[in-house]
Coordinates of C-alpha atoms in Angstrom, one line a residue:
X1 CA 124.1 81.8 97.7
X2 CA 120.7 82.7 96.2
X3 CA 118.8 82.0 99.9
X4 CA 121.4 84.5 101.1
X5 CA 120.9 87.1 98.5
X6 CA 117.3 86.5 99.0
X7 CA 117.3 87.1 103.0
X8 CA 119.4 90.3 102.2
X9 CA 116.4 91.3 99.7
X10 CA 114.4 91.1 102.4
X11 CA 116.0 92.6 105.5
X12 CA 117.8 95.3 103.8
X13 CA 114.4 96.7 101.9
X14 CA 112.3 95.5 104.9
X15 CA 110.0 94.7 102.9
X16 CA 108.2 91.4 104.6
X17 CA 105.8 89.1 102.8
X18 CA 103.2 91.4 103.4
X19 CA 105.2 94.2 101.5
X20 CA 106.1 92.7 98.4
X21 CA 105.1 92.3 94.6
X22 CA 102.9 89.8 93.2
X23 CA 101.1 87.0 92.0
X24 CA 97.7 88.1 90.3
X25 CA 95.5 85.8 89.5
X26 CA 97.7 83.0 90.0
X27 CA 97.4 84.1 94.0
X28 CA 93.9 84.6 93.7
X29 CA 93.7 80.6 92.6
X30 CA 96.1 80.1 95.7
X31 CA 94.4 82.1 98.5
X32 CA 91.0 81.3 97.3
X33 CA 92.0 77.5 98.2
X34 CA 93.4 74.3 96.6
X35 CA 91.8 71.6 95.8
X36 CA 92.8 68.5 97.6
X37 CA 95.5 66.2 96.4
X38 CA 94.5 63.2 93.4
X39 CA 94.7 59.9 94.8
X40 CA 96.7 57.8 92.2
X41 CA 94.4 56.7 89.2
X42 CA 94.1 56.2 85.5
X43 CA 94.1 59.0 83.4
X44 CA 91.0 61.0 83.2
X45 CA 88.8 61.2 80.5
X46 CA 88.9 63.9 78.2
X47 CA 85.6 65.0 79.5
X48 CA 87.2 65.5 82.8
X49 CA 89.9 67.3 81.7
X50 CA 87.5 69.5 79.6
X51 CA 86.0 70.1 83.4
X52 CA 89.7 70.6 85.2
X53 CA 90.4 73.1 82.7
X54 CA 87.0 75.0 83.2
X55 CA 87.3 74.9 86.8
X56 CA 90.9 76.5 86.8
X57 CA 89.9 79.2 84.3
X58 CA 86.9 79.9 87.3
X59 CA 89.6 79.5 90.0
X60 CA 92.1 81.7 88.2
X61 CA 89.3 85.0 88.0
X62 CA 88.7 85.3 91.8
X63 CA 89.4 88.0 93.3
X64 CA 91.8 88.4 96.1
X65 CA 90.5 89.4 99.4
X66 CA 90.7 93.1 99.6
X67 CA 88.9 96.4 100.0
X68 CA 85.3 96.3 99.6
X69 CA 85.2 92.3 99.1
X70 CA 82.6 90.3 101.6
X71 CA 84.4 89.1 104.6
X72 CA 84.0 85.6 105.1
X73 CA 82.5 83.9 108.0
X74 CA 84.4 83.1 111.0
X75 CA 84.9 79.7 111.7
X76 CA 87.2 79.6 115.2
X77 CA 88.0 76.8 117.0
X78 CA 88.5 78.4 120.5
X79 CA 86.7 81.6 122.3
X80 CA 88.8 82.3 125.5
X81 CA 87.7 85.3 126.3
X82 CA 84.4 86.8 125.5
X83 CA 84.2 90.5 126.9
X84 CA 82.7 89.2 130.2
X85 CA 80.4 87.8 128.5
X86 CA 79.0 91.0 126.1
X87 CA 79.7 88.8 122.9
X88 CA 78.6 85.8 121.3
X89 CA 81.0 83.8 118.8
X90 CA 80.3 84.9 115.7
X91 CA 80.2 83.0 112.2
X92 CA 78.2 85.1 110.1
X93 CA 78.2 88.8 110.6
X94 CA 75.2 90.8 111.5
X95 CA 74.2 94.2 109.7
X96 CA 74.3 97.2 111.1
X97 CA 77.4 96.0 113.3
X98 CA 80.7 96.8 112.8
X99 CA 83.5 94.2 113.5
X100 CA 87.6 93.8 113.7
X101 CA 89.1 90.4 113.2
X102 CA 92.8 91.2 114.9
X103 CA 95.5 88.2 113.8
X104 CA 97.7 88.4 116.8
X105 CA 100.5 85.8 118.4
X106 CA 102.0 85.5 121.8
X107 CA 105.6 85.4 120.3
X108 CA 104.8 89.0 118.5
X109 CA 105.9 92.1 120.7
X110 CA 103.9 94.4 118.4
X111 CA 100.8 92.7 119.0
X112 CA 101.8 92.6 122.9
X113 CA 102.4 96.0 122.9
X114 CA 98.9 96.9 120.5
X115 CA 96.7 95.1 122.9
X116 CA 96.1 97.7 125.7
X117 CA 94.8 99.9 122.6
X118 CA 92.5 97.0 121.4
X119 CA 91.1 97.4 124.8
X120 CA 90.6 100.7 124.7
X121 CA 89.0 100.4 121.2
X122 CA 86.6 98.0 122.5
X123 CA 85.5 100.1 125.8
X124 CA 85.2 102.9 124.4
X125 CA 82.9 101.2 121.1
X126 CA 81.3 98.6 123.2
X127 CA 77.9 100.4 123.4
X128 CA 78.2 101.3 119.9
X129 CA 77.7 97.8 118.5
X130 CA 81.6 97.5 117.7
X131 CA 83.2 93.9 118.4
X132 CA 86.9 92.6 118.1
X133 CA 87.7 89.7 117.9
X134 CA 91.3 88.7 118.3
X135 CA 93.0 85.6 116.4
X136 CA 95.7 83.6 116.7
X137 CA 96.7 80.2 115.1
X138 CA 98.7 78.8 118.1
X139 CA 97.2 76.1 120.8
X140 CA 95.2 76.9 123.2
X141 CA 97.6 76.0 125.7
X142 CA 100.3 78.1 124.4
X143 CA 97.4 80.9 124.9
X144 CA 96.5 80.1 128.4
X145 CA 100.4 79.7 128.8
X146 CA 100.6 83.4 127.9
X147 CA 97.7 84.5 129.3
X148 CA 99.1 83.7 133.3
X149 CA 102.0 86.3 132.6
X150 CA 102.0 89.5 134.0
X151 CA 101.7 93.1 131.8
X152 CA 104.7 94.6 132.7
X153 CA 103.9 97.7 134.9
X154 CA 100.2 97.7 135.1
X155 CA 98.0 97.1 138.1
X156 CA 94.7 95.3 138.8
X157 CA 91.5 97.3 140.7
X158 CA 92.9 95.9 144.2
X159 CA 96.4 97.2 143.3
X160 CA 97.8 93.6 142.2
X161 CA 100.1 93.0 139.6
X162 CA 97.8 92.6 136.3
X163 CA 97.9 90.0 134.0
X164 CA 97.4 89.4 130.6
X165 CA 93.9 87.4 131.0
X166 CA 93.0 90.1 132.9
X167 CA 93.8 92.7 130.7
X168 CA 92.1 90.9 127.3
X169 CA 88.7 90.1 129.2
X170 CA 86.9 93.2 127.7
X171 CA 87.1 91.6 123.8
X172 CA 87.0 88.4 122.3
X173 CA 90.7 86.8 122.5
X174 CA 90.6 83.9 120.6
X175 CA 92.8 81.0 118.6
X176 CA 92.2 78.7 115.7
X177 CA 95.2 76.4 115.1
X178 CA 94.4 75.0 112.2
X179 CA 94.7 78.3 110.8
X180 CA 91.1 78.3 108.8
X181 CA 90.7 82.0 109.7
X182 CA 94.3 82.8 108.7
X183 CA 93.8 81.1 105.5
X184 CA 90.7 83.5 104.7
X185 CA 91.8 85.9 105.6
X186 CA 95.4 87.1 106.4
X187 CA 96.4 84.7 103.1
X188 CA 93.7 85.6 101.1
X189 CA 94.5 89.2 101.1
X190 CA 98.3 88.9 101.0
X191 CA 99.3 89.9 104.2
X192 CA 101.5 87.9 106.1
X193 CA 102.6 90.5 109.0
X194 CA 101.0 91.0 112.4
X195 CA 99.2 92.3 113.9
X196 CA 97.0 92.9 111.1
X197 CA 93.5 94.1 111.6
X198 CA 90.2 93.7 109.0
X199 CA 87.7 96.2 109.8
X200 CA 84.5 95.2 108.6
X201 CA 81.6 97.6 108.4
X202 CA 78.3 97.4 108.9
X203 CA 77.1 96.2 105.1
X204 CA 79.2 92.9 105.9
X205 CA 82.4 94.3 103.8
X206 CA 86.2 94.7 104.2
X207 CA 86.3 98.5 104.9
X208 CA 89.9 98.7 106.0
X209 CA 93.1 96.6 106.5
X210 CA 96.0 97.4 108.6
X211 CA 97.8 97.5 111.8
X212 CA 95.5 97.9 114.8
X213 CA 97.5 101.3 116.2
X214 CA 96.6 102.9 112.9
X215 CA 93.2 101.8 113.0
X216 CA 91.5 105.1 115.2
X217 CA 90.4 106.8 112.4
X218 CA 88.8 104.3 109.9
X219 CA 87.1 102.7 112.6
X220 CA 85.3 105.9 113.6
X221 CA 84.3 107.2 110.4
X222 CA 83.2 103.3 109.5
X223 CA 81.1 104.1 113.1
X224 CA 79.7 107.1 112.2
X225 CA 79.1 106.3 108.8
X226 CA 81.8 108.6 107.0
X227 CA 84.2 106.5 106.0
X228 CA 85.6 106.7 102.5
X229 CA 86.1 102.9 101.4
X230 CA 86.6 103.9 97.6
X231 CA 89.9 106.8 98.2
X232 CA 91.7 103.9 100.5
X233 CA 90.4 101.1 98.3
X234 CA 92.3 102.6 94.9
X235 CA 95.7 103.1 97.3
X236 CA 95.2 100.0 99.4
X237 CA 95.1 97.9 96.2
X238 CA 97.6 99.0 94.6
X239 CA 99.5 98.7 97.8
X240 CA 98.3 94.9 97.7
X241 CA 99.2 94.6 94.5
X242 CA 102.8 96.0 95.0
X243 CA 102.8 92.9 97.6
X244 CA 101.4 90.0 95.6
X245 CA 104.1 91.2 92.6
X246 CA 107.6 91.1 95.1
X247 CA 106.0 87.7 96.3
X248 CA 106.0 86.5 93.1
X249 CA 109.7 88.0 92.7
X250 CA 110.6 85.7 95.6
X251 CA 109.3 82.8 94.9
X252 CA 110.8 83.0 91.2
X253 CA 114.1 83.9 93.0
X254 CA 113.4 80.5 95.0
X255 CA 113.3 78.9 91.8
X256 CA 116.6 80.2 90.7
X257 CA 114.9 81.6 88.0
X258 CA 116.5 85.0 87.8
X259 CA 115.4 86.2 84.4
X260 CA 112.1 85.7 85.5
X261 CA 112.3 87.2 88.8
X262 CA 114.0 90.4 87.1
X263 CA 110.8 90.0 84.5
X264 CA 108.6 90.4 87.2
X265 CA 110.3 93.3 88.4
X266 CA 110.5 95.3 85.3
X267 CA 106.9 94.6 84.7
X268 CA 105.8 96.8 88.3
X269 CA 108.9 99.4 87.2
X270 CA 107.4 100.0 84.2
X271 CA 103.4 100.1 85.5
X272 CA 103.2 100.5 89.4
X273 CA 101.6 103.6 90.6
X274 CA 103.4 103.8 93.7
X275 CA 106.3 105.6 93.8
X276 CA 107.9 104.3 96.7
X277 CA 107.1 101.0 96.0
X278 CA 108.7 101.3 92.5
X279 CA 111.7 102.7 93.8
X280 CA 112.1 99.8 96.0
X281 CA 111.6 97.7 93.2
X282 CA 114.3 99.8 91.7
X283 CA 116.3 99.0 94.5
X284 CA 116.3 95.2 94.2
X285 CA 116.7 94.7 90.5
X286 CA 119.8 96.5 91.3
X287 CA 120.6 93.9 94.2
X288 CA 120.0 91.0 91.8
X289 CA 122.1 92.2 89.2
X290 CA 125.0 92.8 91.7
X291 CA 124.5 89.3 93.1
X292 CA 125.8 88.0 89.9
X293 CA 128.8 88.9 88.2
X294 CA 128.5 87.9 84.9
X295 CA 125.4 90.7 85.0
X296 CA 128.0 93.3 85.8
X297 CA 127.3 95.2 82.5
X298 CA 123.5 94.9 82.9
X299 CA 124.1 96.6 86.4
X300 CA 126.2 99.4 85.5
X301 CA 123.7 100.4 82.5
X302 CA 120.9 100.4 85.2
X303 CA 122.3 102.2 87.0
X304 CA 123.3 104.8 84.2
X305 CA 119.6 104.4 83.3
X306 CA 118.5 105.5 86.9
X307 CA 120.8 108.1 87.4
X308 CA 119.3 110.2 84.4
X309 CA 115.8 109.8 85.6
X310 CA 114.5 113.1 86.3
X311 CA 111.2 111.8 88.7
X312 CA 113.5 110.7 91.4
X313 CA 112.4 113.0 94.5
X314 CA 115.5 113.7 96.8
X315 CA 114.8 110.6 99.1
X316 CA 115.3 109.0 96.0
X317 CA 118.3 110.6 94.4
X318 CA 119.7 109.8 98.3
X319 CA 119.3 106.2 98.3
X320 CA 120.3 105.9 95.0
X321 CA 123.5 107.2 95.6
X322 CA 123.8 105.4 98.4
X323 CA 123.3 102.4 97.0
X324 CA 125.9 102.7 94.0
X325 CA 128.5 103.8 96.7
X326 CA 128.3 100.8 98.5
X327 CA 128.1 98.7 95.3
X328 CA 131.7 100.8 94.0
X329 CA 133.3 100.8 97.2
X330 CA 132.7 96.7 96.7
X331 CA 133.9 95.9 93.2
X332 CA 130.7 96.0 91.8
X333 CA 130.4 98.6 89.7
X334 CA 133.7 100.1 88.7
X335 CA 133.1 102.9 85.9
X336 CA 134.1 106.2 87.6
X337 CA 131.8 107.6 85.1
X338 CA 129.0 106.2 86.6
X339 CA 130.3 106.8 90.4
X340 CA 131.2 110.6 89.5
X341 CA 127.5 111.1 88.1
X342 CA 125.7 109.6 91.0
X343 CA 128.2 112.1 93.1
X344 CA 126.8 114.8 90.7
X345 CA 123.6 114.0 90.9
X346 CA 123.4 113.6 95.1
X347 CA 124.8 116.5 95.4
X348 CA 122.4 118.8 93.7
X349 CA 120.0 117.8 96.2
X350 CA 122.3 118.7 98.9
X351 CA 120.9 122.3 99.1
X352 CA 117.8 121.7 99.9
X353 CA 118.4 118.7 101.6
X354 CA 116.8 120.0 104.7
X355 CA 117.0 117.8 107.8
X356 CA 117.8 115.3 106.0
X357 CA 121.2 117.1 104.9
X358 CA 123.9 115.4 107.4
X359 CA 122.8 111.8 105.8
X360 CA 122.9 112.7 102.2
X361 CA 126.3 114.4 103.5
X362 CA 127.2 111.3 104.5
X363 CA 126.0 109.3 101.1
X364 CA 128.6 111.9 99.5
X365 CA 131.3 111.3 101.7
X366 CA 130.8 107.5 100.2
X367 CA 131.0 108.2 96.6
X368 CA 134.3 110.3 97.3
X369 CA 135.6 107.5 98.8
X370 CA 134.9 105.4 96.1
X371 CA 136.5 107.7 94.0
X372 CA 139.9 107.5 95.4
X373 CA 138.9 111.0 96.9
X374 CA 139.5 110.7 100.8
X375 CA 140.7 113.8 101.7
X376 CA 137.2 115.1 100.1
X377 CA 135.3 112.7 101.9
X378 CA 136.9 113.3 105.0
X379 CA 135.9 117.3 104.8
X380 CA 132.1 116.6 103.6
X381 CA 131.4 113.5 106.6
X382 CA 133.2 116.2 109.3
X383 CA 130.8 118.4 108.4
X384 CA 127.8 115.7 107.9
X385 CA 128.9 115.1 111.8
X386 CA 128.8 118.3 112.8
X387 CA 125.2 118.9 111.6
X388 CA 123.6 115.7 113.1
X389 CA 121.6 115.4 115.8
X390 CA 123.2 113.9 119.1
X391 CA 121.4 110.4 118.4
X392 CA 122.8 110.3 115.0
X393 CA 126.6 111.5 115.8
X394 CA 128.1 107.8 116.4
X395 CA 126.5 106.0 113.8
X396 CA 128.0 109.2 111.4
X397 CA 131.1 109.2 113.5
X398 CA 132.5 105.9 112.7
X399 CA 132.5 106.3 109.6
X400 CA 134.5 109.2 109.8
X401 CA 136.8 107.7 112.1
X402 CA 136.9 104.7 109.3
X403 CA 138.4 107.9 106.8
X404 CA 140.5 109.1 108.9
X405 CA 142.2 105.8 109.5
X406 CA 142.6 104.7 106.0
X407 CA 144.6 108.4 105.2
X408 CA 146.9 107.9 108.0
X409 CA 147.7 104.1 106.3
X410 CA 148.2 105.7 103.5
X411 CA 150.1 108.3 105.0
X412 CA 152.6 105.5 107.0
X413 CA 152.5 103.7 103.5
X414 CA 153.8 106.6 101.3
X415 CA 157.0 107.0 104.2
X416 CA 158.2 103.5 104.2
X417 CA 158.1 103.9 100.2
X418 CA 159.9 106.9 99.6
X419 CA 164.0 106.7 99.4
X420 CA 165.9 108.3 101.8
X421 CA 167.3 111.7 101.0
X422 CA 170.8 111.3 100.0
X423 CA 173.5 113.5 103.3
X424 CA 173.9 117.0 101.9
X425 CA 177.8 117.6 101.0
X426 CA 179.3 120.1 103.6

């Protein structure tokens, strides 16, 4: 049950490893690299304790990899492609050169779909002492495998169907299966989507981590030597922080150590920086305390604790109210109290709702229907329809269609249980 909640945690936040809370220090010991296992032996001696210790309070103040650190050296296995032959493999990195380690993989569309802009990226910086290097952690087989496909749509020079060697000749497309590179760097900085690119500037340093599409800007001003590394380095690690803490989350969750997963939680609630990401944090200390009845008290007086804070922009108040519909309309929280404020409360956004004012319509429409309220909810998701864009109309629709159907039950019901009129007397 707790791998399902888990997986739910996950999905329903979308919030990948990359995107969740964290370890500290005691990640910083775990990208920075363990030691290797101890062959079976006596006990040490003191002394050598005296040294473990010392060595895991050094291990336990490095740094994670992150904005501004030293990017280590390269140490890949194989170079397939090398931009016709502009690049050398690199280990260290020169000065004055400015470099992108892209972690790609031949069963990720994204990083399909990003590599015609990596391309681009490297043409049009190729002369301007720019070089990307692209890495995997699969065999080289499965590369060369991949590389023989064709890129759906594009041509060659003679007109022929293109492939996908041929498009990734102009930059270094590489792989290192026994994931050395990953380790240093995708681990080390707590990022576990791809593609994820490192842009590394011309003093040897992380200037920038992120997905390649996004990576236009940073790379020109790290070019032209205008880049800001200090503004994204105070938002980027507390981005990265936000990560490490909902990893830590999980893993406790793994554990089946709740209390210490909702420990964790409260700790980011009550000092992340990030608004967003402590809303989402918001979000699944609420999940966790649904997941378990006996904390249906502790859920009900979070949510009464939420509901009368007053920082909550309107995307907020929406998915809060949202969230405590879905929770009523399933048992989980059934204090009408509590419903009817979050009603209150989503509603007073509701005027200046904006675009957004069919779907907070439609977290309305919920609450009524947790309330018992359907004729209510039927008027406020006809209207929520009404207003919605074309592409949003079904999704909206069904819902209202749902309504609709449970009043006419309850219609049918009310007949079949009312006595029949008694024959009026002539």
């Amino acid at each position: 049950m707790k791998r399902f909640i888990l997986l739910n945690l996950l999905i329903g936040l979308s919030l990948s490893l990359t995107n969740v809370p964290t370890l500290f220090a005691q990640t910083a010991k775990e990208n920075a690299g363990k030691t290797a296992d101890a062959k079976d032996s006596d006990p040490p001696a003191v002394e050598d304790q005296d040294a473990d210790a010392d060595q895991d309070a050094e291990e336990q103040t490095i740094e994670p990899l992150t904005i501004g650190s030293i990017a280590p050296e390269l140490d890949i296995e194989h170079w397939i492609h090398d931009g016709n032959g502009a690049f050398d493999a690199v280990t260290k990195f020169e000065k004055n050169k400015v470099y992108v380690v892209e972690f790609w993989a031949t069963w990720c569309g994204p990083c399909i779909s990003a590599m015609p802009h990596v391309v681009a990226l490297q043409k049009e910086y190729a002369d301007r002492g720019v070089q990307i290097v692209s890495v995997s952690s699969e065999p080289v087989e499965t590369i060369e495998k991949f590389l023989e496909r064709e890129v759906p749509g594009a041509k060659g020079s003679d007109d022929s169907a293109q492939t996908f060697d041929d498009l990734t000749r102009s930059y270094c497309l590489t792989t290192d299966p026994d994931r050395s590179t990953s380790k240093s760097y995708m681990e080390a900085a707590g990022q576990n989507g791809i593609p994820c690119a490192f842009l590394i500037g011309k003093s040897g340093l992380v200037e920038w981590i992120g997905h390649p599409m996004s990576m236009d800007e940073p790379l020109a001003k790290v070019v032209n030597d205008d880049w800001d590394r200090q503004a994204f380095a105070e938002e980027f690690k507390e981005e990265q922080r936000a990560d490490m803490v909902f990893k830590a989350f999980v893993s406790a969750m793994r554990s089946n150590n709740t209390d210490k997963a909702l420990e964790i939680l409260d700790g980011y609630i009550a000092e992340g920086k990030l608004a967003a990401r402590v809303s989402q944090m918001q979000m699944v200390k609420m999940q966790v305390l649904a997941s378990d009845d006996s904390r249906a008290d502790e859920l009900t007086a979070y949510v009464n604790h939420l509901l009368q804070d007053e920082s909550f922009d309107a995307e907020a108040v929406n998915r809060l109210g949202w969230t405590i519909a879905r929770y009523a309309t399933a048992g989980k929280i059934d204090d009408e109290v509590t419903v009817r404020a979050a009603l209150q409360k989503t509603q007073s956004i509701l005027a200046d709702a904006g675009e957004s004012k069919p779907f907070v319509m439609d977290t309305i429409a919920h609450l009524q229907f947790a309330l018992g309220d359907k004729a209510a909810a039927i008027a406020t998701q006809t209207e929520a329809v009404e207003l919605a864009e074309e592409s949003h109309k079904p999704r909206l629709q069904r819902f209202l269609d749902e309504l609709t159907a449970e009043l006419a039950t309850d219609g049918e019901s009310a007949e079949e249980s009312s006595p029949e009129k008694p024959a009026e007397s002539s």
